[in-house]
Short mmCIF file of C-alpha atoms (C1' of nucleotides) in Angstrom, two decimals:
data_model
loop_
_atom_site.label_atom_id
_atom_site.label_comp_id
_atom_site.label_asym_id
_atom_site.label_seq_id
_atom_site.Cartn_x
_atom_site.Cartn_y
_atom_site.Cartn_z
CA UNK A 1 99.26 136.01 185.92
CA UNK A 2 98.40 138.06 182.74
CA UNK A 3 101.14 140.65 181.91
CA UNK A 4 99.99 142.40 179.14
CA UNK A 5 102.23 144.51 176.57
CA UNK A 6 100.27 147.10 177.57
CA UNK A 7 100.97 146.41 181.40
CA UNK A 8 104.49 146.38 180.05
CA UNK A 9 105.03 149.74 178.20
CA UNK A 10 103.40 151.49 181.13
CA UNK A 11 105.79 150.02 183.62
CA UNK A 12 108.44 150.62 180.96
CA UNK A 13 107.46 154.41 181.55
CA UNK A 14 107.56 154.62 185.16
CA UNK A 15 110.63 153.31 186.05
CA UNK A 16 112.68 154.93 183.51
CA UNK A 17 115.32 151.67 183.85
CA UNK A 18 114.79 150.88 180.10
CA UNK A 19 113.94 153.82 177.77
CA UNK A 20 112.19 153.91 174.30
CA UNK A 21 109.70 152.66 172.60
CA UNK A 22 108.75 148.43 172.52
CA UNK A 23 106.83 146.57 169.85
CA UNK A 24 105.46 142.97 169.49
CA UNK A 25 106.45 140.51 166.72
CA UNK A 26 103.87 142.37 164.32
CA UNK A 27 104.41 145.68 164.73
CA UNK A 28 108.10 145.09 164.52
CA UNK A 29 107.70 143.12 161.21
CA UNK A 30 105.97 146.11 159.42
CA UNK A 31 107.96 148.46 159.96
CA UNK A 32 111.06 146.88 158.83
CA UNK A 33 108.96 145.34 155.55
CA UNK A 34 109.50 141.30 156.35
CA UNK A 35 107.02 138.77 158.21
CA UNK A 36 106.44 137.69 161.73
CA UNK A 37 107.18 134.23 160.73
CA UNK A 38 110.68 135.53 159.77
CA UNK A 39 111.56 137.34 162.58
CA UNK A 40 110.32 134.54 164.97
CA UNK A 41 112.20 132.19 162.69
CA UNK A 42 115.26 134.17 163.29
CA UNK A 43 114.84 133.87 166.84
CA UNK A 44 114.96 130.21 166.71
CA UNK A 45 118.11 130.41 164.93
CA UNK A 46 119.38 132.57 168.05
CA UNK A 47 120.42 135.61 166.04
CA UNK A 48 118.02 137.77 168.36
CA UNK A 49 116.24 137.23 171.57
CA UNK A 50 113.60 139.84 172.39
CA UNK A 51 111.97 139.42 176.20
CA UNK A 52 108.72 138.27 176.73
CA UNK A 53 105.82 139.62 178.45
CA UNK A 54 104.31 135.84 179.74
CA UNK A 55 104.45 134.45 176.42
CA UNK A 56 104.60 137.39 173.73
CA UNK A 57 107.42 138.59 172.26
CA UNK A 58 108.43 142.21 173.29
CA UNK A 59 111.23 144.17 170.92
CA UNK A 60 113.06 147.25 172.46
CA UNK A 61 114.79 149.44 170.17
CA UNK A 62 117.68 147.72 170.94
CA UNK A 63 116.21 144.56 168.99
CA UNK A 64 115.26 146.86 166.03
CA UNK A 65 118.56 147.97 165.58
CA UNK A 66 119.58 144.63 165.80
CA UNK A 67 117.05 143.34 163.07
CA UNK A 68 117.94 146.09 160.70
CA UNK A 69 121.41 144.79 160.75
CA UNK A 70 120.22 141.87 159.94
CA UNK A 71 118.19 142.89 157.03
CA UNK A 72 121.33 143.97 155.78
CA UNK A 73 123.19 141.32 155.84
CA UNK A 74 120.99 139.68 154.47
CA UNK A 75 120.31 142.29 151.40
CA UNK A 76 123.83 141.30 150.87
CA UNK A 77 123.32 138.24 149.95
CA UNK A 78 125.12 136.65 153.24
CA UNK A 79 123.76 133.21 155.13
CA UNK A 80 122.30 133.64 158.41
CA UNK A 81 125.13 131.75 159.68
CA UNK A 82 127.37 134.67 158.61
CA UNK A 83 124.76 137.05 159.86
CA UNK A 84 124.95 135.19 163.23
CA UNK A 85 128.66 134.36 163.36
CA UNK A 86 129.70 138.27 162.57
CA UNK A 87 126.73 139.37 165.34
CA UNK A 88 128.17 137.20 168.13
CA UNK A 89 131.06 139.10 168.33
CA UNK A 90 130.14 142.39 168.74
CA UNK A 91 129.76 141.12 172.25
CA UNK A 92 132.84 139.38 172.83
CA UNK A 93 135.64 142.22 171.89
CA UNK A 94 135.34 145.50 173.53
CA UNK A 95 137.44 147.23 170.45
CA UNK A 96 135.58 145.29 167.82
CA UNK A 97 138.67 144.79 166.02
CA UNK A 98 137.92 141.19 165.51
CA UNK A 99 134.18 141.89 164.25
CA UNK A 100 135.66 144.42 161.41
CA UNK A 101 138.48 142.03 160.43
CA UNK A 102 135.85 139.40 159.84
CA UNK A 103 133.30 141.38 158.17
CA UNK A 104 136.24 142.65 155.40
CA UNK A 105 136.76 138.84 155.14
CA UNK A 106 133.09 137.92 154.57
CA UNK A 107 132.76 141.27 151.90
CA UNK A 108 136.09 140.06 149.98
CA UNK A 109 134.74 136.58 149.53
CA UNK A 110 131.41 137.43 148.62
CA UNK A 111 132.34 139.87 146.54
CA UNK A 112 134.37 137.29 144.98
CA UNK A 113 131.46 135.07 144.81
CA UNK A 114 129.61 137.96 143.10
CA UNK A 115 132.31 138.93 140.45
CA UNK A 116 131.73 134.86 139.30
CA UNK A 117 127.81 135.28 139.12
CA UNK A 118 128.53 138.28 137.15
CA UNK A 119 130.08 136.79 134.54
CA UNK A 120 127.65 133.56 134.67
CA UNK A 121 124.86 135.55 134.34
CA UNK A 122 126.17 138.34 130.97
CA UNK A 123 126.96 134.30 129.68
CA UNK A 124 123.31 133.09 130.53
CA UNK A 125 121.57 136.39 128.92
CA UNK A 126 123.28 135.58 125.85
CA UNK A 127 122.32 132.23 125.61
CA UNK A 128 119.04 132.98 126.11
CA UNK A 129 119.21 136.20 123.55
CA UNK A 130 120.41 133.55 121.03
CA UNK A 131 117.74 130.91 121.56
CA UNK A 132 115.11 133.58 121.22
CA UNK A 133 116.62 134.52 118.15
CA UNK A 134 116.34 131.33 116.44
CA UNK A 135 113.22 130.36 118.57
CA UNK A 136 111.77 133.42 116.33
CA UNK A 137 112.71 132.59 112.93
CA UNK A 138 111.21 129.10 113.17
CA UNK A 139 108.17 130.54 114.22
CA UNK A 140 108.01 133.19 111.40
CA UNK A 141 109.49 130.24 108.73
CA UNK A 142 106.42 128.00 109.88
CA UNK A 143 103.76 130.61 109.57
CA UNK B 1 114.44 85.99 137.45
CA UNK B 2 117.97 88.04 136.88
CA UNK B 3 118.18 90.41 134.60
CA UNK B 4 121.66 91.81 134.23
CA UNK B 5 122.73 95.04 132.17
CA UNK B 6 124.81 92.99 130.21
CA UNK B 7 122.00 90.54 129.02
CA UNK B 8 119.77 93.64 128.02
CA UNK B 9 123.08 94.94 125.85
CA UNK B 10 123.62 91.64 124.44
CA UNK B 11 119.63 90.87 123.47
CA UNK B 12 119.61 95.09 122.32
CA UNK B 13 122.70 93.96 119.94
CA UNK B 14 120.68 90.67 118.62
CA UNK B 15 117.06 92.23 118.29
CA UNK B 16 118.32 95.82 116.54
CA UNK B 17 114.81 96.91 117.18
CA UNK B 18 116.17 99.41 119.29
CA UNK B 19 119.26 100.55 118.11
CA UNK B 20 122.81 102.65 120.20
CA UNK B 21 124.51 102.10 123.45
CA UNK B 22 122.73 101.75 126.81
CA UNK B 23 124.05 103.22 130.25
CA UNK B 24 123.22 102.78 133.86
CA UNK B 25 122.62 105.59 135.91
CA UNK B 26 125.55 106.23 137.19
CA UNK B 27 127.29 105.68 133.98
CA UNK B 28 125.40 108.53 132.84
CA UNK B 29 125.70 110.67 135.51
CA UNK B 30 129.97 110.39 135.04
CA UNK B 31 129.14 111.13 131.18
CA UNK B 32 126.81 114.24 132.27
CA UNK B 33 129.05 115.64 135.22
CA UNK B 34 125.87 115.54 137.49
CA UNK B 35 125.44 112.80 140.24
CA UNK B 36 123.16 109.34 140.17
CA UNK B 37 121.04 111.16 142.75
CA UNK B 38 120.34 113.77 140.60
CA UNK B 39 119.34 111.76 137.78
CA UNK B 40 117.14 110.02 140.04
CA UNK B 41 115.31 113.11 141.42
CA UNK B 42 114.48 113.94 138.21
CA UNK B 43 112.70 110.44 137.14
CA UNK B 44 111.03 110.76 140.55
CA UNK B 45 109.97 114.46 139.69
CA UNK B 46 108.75 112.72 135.89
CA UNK B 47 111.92 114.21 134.02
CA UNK B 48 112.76 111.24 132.29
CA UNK B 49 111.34 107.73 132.52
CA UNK B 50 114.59 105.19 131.94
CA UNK B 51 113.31 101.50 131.13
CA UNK B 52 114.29 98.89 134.07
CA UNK B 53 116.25 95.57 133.68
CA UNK B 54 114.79 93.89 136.80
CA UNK B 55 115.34 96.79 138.80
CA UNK B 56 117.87 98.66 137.57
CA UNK B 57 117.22 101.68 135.17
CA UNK B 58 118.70 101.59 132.12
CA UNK B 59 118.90 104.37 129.71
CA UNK B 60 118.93 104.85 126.06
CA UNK B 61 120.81 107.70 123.99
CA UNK B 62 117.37 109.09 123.38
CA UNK B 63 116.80 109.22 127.69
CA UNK B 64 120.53 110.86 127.21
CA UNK B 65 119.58 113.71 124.73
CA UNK B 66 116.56 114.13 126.68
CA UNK B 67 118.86 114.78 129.96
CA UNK B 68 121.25 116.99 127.95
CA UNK B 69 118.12 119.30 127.85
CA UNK B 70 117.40 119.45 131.21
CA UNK B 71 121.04 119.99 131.90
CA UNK B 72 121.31 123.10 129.71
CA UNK B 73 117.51 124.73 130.98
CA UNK B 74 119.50 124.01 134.72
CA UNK B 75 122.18 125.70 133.51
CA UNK B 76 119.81 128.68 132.13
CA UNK B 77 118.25 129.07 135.58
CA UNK B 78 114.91 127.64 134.50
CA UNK B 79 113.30 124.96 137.63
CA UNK B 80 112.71 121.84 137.08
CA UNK B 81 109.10 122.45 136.94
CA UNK B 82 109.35 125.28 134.31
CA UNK B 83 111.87 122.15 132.38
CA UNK B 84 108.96 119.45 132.58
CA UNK B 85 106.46 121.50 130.72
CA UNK B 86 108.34 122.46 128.00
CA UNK B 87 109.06 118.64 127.52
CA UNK B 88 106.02 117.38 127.63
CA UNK B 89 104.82 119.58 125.13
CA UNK B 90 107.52 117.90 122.72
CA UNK B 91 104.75 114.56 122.52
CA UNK B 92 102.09 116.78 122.30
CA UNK B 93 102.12 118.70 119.38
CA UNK B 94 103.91 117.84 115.60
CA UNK B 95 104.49 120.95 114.66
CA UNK B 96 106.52 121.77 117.89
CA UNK B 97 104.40 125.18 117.40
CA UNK B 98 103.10 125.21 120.80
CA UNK B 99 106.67 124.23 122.19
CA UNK B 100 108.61 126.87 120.58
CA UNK B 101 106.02 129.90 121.59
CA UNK B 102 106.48 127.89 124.99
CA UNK B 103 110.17 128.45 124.80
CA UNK B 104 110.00 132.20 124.13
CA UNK B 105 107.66 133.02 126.95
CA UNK B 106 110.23 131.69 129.23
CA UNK B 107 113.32 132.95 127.99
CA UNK B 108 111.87 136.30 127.89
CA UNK B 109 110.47 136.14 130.85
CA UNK B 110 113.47 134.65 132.27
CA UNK B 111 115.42 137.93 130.89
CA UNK B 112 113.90 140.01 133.08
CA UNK B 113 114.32 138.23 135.82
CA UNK B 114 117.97 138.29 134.87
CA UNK B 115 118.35 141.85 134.18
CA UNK B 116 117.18 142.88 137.17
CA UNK B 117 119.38 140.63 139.38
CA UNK B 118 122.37 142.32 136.97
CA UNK B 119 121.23 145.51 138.50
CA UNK B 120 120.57 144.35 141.95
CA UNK B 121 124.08 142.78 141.72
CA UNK B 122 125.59 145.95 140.70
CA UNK B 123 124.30 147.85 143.26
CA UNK B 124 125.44 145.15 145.86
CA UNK B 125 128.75 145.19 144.88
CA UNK B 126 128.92 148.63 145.35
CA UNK B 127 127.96 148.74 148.31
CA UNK B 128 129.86 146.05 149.97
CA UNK B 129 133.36 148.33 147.94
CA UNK B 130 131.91 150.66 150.35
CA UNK B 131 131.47 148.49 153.38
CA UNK B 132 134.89 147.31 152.80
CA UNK B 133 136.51 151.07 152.26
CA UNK B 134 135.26 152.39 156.37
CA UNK B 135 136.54 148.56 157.59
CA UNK B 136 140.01 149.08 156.72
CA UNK B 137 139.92 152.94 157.62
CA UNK B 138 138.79 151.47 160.69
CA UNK B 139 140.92 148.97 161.36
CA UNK B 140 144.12 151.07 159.95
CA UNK B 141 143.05 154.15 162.56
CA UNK B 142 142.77 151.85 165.83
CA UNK B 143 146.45 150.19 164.91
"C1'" DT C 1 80.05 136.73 172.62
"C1'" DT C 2 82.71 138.63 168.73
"C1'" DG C 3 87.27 140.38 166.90
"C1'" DC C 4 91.84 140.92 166.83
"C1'" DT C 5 96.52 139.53 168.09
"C1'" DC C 6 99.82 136.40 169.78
"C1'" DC C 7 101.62 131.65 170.28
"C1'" DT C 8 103.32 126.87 169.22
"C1'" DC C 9 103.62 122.96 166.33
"C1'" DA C 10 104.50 121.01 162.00
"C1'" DC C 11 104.14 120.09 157.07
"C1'" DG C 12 105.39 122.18 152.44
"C1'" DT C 13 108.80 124.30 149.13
"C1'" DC C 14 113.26 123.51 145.97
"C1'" DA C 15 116.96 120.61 144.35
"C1'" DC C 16 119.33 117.58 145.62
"C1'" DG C 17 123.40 115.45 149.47
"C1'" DT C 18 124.17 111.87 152.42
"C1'" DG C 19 124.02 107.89 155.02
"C1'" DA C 20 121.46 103.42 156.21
"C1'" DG C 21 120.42 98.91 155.02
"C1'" DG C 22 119.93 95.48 151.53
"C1'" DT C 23 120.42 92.94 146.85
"C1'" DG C 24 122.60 90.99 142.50
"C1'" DG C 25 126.34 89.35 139.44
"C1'" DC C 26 131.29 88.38 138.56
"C1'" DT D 1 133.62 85.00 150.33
"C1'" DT D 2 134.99 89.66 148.87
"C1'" DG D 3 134.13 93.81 145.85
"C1'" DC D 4 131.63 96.61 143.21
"C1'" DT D 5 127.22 98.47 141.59
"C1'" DC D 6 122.42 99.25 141.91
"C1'" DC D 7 118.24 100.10 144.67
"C1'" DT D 8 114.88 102.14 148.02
"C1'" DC D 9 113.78 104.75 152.01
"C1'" DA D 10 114.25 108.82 154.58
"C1'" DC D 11 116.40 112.57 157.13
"C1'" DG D 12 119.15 116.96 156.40
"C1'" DT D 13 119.89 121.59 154.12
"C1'" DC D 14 118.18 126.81 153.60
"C1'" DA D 15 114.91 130.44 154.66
"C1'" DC D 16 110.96 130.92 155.45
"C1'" DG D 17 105.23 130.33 153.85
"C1'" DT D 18 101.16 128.55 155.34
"C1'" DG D 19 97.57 126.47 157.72
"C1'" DA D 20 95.92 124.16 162.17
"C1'" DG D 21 94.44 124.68 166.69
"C1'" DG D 22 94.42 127.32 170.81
"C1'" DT D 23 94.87 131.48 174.18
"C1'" DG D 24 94.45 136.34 176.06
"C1'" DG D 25 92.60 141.08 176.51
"C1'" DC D 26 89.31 144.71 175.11
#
DNA sequence: TTGCTCCTCACGTCACGTGAGGTGGC
DNA sequence: TTGCTCCTCACGTCACGTGAGGTGGC
């Protein structure tokens, strides 16, 4: 039995059950800018589960959506567990009142986190600013 | 045939061909704030080469100093791998002229890398202040 | 038959943490 | 004999990158 994508998205047409457009691991991947090997990779990790069509992946728009939240999270600097933990329950809670009280939680602590690596890092550049300094003048003295 | 830690100390005291205290790995490690693991990693990476007594490593103040350095290009972000060439040029040359250019590529190299994280970090906080701001006018308007 | 895409292992990366299982000296 | 320390594997962590080897549809 070979069910082709193609197969797929003309069925998809026809019976009008599921709208909008699908795409397969690749296609998916380039538009949002990140690899196939991620996006599988974040399948294993169960934070999205597109269908198949036998044995390739097919994305609805649904699944893009879902990836671009992703993406975010993850441009935030948060873990996939995070990612995964604050995903799971948009499902559970009709109100999502539970999802936005955890994602305020997860953006005060990492913005905590943040506030640290601020400081570490304006303490790092003028370490480095000072070694370069005196990294200089004992390369001018020797010359 | 046993060599203990306390027979190498004893025979280091008597000899004075090699001269300051000795420490085992773990000693160190306390001294340093890091862990014996650590420590370890890095002899197995080619970091620092302790002498053995029998087995067990023992390290000199010069193995110390040489671990202080690691420590403080850790604590400037550099890898370990960026770490072991600027060591090893320390044998190489006499004049230390091909070290200290060394040293200057990195840090200014490593400056860049660091300003742009500033910014990136900058423009993540903000956005998460932003996140955080339609949360709680969420979760304030569904009470 | 050739190309192109998709798939599933599975090892590699980076800097260690964390047992497991065993040895040596007081 | 009990404790304490030291040692060597070797798997686990985190987020993928990178082949290897194979299949399906035009």
């Amino acid at each position: 039995v070979s069910i082709s994508l193609a197969t797929v998205r003309n069925v998809q047409g026809g019976n009008g059950m599921t709208a909008g457009p699908l795409y397969t691991v690749t296609e998916l991947a380039k538009q949002l800018g990140m690899t196939p090997r991620a996006i599988r990779f974040y399948e294993d990790k169960g934070l999205i589960t597109p269908q198949r069509a036998g044995t390739t992946r097919v994305f609805s728009t649904r699944d893009r959506a879902r990836m671009i939240l992703i993406l975010r999270g993850k441009r935030l600097g948060f873990s996939l567990r995070d990612i995964s933990d604050y995903l799971s329950l948009y499902d559970a809670d009709r109100t999502q009142r539970a999802q936005v009280s955890l994602l305020v939680d997860m953006v005060n602590e990492r913005m905590r986190m943040l506030e640290v690596q601020l400081g570490d890092l304006q303490t790092t550049l003028g370490e480095l600013r000072e070694i370069k300094k005196l990294a200089n003048e004992r390369l001018a003295q020797a010359s």
